[in-house]
Tab-separated table of C-alpha atoms in Angstrom:
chain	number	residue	atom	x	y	z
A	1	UNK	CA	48.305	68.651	120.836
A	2	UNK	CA	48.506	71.481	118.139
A	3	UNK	CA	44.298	70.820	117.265
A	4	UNK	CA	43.691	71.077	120.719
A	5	UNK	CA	45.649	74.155	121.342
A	6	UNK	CA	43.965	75.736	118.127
A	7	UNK	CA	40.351	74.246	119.217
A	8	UNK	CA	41.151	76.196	122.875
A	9	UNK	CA	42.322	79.425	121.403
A	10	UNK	CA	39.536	79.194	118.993
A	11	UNK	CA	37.151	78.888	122.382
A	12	UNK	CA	38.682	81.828	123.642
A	13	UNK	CA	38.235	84.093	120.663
A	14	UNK	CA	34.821	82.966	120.351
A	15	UNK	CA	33.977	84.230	124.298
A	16	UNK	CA	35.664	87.301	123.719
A	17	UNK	CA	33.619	88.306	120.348
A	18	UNK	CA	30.184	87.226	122.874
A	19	UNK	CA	31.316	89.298	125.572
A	20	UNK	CA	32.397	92.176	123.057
A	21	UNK	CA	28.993	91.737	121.352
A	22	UNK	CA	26.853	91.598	124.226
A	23	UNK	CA	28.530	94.452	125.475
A	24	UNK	CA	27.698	96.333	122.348
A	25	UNK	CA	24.291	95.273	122.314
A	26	UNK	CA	23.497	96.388	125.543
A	27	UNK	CA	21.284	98.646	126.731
A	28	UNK	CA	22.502	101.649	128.464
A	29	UNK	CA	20.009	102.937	130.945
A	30	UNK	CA	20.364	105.985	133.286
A	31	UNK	CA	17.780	106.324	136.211
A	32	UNK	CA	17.619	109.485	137.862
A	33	UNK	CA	16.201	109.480	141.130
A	34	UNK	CA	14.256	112.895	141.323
A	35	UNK	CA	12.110	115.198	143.014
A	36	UNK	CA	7.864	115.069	142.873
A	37	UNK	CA	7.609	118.576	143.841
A	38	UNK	CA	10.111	121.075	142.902
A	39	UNK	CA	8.256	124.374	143.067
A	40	UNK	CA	10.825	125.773	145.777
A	41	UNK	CA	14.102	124.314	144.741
A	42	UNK	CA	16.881	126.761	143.580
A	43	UNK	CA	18.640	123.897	141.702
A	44	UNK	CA	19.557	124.909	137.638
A	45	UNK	CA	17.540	122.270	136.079
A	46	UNK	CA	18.693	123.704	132.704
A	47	UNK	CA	22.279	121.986	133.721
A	48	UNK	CA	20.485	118.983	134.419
A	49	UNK	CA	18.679	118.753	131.089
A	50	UNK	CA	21.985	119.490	129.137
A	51	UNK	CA	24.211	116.471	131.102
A	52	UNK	CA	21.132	114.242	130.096
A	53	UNK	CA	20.723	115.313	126.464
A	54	UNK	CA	24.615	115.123	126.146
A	55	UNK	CA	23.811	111.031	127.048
A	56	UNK	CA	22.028	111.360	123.831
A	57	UNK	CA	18.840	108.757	124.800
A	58	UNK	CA	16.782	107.255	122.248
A	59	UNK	CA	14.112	107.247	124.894
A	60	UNK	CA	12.842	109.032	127.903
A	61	UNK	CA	10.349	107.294	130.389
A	62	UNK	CA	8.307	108.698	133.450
A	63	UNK	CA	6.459	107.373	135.867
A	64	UNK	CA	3.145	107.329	134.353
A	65	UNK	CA	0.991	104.741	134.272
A	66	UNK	CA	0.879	102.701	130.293
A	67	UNK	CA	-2.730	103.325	128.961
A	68	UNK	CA	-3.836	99.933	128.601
A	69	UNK	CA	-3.180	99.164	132.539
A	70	UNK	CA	-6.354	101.625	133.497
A	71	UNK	CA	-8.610	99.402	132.816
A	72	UNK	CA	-6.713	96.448	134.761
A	73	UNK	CA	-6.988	98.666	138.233
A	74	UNK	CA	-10.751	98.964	140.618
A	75	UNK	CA	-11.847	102.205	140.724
A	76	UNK	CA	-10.568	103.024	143.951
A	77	UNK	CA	-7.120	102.548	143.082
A	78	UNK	CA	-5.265	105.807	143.558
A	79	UNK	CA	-3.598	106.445	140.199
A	80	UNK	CA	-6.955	105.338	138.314
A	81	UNK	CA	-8.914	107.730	140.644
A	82	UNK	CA	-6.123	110.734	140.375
A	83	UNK	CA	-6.568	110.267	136.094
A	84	UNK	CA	-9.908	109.917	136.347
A	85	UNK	CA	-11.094	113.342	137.208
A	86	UNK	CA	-8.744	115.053	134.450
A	87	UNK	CA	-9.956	111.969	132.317
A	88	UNK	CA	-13.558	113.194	132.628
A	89	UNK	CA	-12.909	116.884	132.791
A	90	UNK	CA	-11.545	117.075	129.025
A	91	UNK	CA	-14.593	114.696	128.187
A	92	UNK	CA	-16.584	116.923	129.298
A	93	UNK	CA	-15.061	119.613	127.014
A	94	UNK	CA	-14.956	117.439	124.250
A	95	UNK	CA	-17.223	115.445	123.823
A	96	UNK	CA	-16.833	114.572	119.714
A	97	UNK	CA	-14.489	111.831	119.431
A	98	UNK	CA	-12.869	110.395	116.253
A	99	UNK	CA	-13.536	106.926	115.270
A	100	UNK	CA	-10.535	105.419	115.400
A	101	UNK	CA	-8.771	107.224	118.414
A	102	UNK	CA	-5.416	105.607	117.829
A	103	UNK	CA	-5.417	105.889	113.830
A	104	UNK	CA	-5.733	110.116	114.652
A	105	UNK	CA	-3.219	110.354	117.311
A	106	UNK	CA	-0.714	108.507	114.626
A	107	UNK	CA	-1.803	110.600	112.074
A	108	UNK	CA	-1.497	113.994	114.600
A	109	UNK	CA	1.623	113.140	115.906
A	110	UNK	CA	3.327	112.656	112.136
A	111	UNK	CA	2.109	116.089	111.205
A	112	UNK	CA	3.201	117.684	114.141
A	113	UNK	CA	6.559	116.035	113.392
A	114	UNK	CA	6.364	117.462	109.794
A	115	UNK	CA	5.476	121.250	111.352
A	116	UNK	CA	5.338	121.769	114.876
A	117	UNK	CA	3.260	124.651	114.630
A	118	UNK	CA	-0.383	122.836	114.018
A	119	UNK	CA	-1.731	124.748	116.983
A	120	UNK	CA	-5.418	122.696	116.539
A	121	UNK	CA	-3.874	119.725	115.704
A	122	UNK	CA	-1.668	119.877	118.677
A	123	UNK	CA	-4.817	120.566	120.840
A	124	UNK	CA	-6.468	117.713	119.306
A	125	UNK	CA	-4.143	115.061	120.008
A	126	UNK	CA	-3.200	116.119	124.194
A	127	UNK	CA	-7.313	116.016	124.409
A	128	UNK	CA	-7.070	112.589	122.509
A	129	UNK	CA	-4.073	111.349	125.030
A	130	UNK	CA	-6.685	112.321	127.522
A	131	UNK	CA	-9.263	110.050	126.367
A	132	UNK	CA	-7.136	107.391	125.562
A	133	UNK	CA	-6.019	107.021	129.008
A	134	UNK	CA	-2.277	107.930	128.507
A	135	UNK	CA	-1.851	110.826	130.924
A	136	UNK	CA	1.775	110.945	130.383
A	137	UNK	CA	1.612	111.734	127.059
A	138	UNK	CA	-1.608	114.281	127.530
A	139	UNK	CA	0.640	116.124	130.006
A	140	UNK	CA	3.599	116.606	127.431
A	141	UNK	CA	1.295	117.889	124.905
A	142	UNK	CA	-0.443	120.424	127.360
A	143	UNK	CA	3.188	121.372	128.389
A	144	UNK	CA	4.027	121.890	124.663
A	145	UNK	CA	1.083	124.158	124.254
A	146	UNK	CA	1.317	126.283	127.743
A	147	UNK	CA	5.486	126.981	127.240
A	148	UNK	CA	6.044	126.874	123.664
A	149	UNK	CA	2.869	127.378	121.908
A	150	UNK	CA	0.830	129.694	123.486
A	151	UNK	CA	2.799	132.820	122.974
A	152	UNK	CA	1.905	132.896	118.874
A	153	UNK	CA	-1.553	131.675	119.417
A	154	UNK	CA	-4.131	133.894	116.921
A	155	UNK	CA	-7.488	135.421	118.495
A	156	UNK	CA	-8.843	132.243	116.939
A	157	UNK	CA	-6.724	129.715	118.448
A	158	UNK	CA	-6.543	131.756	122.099
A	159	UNK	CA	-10.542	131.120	121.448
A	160	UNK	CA	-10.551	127.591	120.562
A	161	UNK	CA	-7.761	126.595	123.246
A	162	UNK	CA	-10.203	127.841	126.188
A	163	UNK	CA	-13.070	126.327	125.183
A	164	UNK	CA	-10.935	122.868	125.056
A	165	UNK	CA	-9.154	123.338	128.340
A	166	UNK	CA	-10.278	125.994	129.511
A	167	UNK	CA	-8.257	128.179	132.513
A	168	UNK	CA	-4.408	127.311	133.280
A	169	UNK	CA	-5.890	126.775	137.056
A	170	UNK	CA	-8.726	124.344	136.197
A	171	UNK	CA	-5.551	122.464	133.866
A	172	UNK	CA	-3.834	122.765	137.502
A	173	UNK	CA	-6.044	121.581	139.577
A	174	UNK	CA	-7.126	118.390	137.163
A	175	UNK	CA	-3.188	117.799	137.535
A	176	UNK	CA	-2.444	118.147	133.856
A	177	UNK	CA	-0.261	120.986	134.490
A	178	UNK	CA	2.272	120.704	137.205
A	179	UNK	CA	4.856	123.560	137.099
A	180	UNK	CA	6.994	122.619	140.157
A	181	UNK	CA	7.159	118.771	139.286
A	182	UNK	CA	9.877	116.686	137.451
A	183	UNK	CA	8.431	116.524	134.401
A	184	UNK	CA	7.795	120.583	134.140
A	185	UNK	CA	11.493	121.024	135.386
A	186	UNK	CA	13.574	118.369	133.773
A	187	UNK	CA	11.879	115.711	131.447
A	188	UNK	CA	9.616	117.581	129.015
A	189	UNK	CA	12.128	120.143	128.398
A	190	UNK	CA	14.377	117.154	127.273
A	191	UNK	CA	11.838	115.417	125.111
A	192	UNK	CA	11.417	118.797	123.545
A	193	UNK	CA	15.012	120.071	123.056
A	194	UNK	CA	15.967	116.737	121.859
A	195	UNK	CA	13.063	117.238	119.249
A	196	UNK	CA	11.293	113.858	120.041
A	197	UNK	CA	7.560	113.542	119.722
A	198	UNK	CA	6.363	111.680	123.235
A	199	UNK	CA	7.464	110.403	126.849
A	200	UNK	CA	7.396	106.628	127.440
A	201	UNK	CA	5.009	105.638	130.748
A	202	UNK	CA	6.590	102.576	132.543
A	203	UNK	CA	4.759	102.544	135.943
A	204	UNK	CA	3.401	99.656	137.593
A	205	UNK	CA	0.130	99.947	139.937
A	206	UNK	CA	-0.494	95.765	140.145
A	207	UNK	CA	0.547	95.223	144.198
A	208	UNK	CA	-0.586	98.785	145.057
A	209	UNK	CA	-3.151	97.367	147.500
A	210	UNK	CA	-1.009	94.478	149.439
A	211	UNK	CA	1.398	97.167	149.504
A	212	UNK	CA	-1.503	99.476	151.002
A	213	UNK	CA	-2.303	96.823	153.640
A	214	UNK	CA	1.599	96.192	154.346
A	215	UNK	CA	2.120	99.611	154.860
A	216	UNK	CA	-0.790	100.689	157.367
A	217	UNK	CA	-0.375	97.776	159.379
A	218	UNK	CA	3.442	98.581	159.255
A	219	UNK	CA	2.777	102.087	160.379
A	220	UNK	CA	0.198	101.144	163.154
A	221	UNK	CA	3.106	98.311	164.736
A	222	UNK	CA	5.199	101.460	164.394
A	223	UNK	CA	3.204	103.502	166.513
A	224	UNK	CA	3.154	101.174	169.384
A	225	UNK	CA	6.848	101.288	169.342
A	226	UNK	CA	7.338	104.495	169.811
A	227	UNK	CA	4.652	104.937	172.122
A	228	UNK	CA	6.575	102.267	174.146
A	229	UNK	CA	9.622	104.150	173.973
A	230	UNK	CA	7.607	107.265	175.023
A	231	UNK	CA	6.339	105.969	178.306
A	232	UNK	CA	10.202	104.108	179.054
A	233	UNK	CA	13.325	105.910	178.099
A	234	UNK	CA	15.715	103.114	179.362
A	235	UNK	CA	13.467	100.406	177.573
A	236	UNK	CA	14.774	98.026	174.773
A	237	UNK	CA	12.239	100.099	172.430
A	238	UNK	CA	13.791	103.224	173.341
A	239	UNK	CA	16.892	102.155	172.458
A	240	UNK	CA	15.676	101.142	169.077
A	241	UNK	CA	14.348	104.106	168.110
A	242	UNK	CA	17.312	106.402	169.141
A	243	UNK	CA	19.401	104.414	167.133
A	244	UNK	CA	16.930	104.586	164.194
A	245	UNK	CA	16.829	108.397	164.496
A	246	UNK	CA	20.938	108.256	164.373
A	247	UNK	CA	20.655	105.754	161.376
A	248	UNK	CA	18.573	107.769	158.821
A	249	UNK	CA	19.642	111.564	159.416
A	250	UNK	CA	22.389	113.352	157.531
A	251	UNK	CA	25.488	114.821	159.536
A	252	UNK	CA	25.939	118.493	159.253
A	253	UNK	CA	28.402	118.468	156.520
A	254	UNK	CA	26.290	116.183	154.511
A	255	UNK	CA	23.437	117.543	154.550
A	256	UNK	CA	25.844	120.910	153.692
A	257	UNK	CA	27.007	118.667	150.261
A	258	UNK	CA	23.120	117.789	149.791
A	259	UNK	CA	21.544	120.993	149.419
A	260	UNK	CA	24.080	122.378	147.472
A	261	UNK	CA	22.771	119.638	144.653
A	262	UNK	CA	19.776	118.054	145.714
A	263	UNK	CA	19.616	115.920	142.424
A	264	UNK	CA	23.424	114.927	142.628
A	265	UNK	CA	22.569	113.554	146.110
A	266	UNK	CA	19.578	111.929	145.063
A	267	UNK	CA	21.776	109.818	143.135
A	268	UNK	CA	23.864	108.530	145.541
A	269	UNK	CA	24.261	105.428	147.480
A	270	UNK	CA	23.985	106.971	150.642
A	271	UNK	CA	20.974	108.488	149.734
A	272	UNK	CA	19.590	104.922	148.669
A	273	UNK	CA	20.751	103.920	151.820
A	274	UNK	CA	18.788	107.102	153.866
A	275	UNK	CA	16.122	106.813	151.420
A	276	UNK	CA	15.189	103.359	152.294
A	277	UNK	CA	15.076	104.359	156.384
A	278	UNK	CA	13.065	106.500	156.026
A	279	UNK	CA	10.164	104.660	153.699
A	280	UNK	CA	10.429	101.308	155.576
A	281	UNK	CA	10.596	102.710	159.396
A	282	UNK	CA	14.206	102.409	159.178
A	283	UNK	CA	14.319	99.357	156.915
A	284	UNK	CA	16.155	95.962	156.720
A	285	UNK	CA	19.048	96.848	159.151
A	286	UNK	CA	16.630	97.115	161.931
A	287	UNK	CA	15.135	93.509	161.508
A	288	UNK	CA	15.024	91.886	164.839
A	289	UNK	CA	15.589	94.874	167.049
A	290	UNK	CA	13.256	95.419	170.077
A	291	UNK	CA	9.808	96.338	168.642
A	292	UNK	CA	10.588	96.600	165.093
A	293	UNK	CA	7.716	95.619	162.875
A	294	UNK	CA	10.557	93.275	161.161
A	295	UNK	CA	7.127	90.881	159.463
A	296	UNK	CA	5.450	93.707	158.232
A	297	UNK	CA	8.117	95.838	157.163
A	298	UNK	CA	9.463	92.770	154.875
A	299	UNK	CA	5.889	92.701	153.365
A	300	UNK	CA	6.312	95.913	152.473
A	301	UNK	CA	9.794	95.281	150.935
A	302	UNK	CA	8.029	92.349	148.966
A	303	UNK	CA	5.310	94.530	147.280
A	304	UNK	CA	7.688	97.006	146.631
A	305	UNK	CA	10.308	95.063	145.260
A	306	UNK	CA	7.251	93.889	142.894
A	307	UNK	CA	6.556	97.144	141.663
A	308	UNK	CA	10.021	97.971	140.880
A	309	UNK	CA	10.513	94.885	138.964
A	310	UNK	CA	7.411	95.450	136.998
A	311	UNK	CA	8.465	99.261	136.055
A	312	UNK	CA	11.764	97.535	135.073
A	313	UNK	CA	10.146	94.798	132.510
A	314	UNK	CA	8.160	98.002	131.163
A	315	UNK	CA	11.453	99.391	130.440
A	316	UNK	CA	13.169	96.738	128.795
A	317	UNK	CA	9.776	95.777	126.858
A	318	UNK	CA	9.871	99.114	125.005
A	319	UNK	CA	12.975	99.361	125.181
A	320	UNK	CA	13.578	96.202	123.241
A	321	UNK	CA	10.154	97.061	121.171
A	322	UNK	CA	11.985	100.491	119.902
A	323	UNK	CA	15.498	99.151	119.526
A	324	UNK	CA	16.472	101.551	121.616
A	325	UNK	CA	20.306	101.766	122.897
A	326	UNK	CA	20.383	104.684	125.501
A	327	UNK	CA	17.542	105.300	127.705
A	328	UNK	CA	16.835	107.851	130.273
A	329	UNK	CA	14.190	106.943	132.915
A	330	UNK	CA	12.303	109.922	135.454
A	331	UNK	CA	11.349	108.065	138.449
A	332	UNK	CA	10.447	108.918	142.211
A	333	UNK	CA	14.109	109.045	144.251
A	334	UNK	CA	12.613	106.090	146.468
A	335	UNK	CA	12.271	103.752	143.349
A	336	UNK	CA	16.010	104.691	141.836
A	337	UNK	CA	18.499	102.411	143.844
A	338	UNK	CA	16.033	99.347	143.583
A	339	UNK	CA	15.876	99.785	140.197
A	340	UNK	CA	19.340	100.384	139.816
A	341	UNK	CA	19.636	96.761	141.584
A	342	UNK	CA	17.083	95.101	139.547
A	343	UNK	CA	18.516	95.994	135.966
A	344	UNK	CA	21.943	95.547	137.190
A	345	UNK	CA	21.510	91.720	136.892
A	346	UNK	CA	20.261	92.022	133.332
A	347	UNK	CA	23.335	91.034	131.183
A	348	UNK	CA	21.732	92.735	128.300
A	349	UNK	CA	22.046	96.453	129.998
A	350	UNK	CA	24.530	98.416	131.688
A	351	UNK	CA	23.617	100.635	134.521
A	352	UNK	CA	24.892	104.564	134.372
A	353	UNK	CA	24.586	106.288	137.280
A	354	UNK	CA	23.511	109.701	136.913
A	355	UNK	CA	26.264	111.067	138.602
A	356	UNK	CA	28.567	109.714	135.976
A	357	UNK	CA	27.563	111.670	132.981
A	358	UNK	CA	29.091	114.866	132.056
């Protein structure tokens, strides 16, 4: 009796070091469901920035495409088409390359890390990201250069910087240089006040057309509804769309609490719950009503679900590859409470929402 009561509290012991270990050996990720376009918001980013470098994360992602998945997508895929232009544009402008593309950005970034002031070299590796199809990491650099850099430039390097990139509007309008979205606001300042070197891309493009198809037949089924509801105001239809409309709006006093701190409320599960509404016609809860594309709309769900899970592997892939053990992830406000969901169920990381950091 004694052997088996010291074989059972040896048991026990033995779960509660696993638990204890896997615990430590988790990954703790924060996604922060943000803004695309923030060029009129009054919010103090800088307060943002300092709860996320307080997290201390061995890694910041965005949602940028990784490099190597170009070359997977057709040509008329958005993101490849998007890249392309600013792809070719710095071509243009630079046509030399170096032999080994990878070997130089390696060797750029470790000088840069040495002495952050190798204006040239600096300029040589964002037109290098460029080429090398990893737009994330090409906009970070040109960031670098336009807020931090640019101000000590010599006659020579003001020179030499044009006649690389030319204007800030032509950077603009070829999308490397976005004052008003996340990254300007929130995630390069972090990479560069936390005095680390790049920004992670973890996007996934590989169901954008199914998702395509899902959507505009979604939207089209959509359309009928509500032109049914139109021409019958006591019809079943009707009644599905008023109580859509009711479904996805904010009351007053929410929408009071919302405004006040847009990226707190992005962060929320109501707003996961509003957010969904209004990017799936209203979403599951309206399955089965009168006229609701219910088919369609759980097509779309599918494909996006996809995508979600493979921005997710992406994250735990380099992650894992950079033994990383806090994470901070940039990502589209629609994408943050399905990824929230997906990682959740991965026993080797632990979810923080953003709203619980201080």
């Amino acid at each position: 009796m004694r052997t088996i009561q010291k074989l059972s509290l040896a048991l026990l012991l033995l779960i509660a070091f696993t638990i204890k270990s896997n615990a430590q050996n988790q990954i703790e990720i924060v996604i922060v469901g943000s803004a695309h376009d923030n060029s009129k918001s009054t919010q103090n980013f800088q307060a943002i920035i300092d709860k996320l470098k307080n997290f201390k994360p061995d890694m910041v992602f965005g949602e940028y495409l990784p490099q190597g998945d170009y070359a997977k997508l057709e040509e008329s895929n958005w993101a490849k088409k998007s890249f392309r232009k600013g792809h070719d544009y710095l071509e243009k402008l630079n046509p030399a390359s170096p032999k080994n593309i990878d070997a130089q950005i390696k060797k750029d970034q470790k000088a840069l890390n040495s002495f952050a002031y190798y204006h040239k070299t600096r300029m040589n590796l964002a037109v290098n990201y460029a080429k090398n199809w990893d737009r994330g990491n090409a906009d970070y650099q040109i960031f670098v250069l336009e807020n931090y850099m640019k101000q000590s430039f010599g006659k020579e390097e003001q020179v030499e910087y044009a006649k690389m990139f030319g204007g800030i509007d032509s950077l603009k309008k070829k999308g490397f240089y976005r004052p008003g979205s996340e990254y300007s606001k929130i995630y390069f300042p972090l990479i560069y006040q936390l005095k680390q070197d790049r920004i992670y891309n973890m996007d996934c493009q590989s169901y954008d057309k199914p998702w395509s198809e899902a959507w505009g037949q979604t939207d089209s089924l959509y359309k009928i509804l509500t032109n049914k509801a139109k021409a019958a105001s006591t019809s079943q239809e009707a009644a599905t769309i008023k109580a859509i409309e009711k479904y996805w709006a904010y009351n007053e006093e929410e929408a009071k609490v919302f405004n006040a701190d847009p990226y707190a409320g992005m962060n929320t599960v109501k707003y996961g719950v509003l957010d969904e509404a209004w990017n799936f016609y209203g979403g599951r809860h309206f399955y089965g009503y009168a006229g609701f594309p219910t088919e369609t709309v759980k097509e779309m769900i599918v494909q996006w679900t996809l995508r979600n899970e493979g921005m997710c592997k992406n994250i735990i892939g380099l992650a894992k590859a950079n033994k990383a053990k806090r994470v901070v992830v940039g990502v589209g406000a629609s994408h943050r409470k399905w990824m929230e969901e997906i990682l959740a169920k991965n026993p080797e990381v632990k979810i923080i929402n953003y709203n619980d950091l201080h």
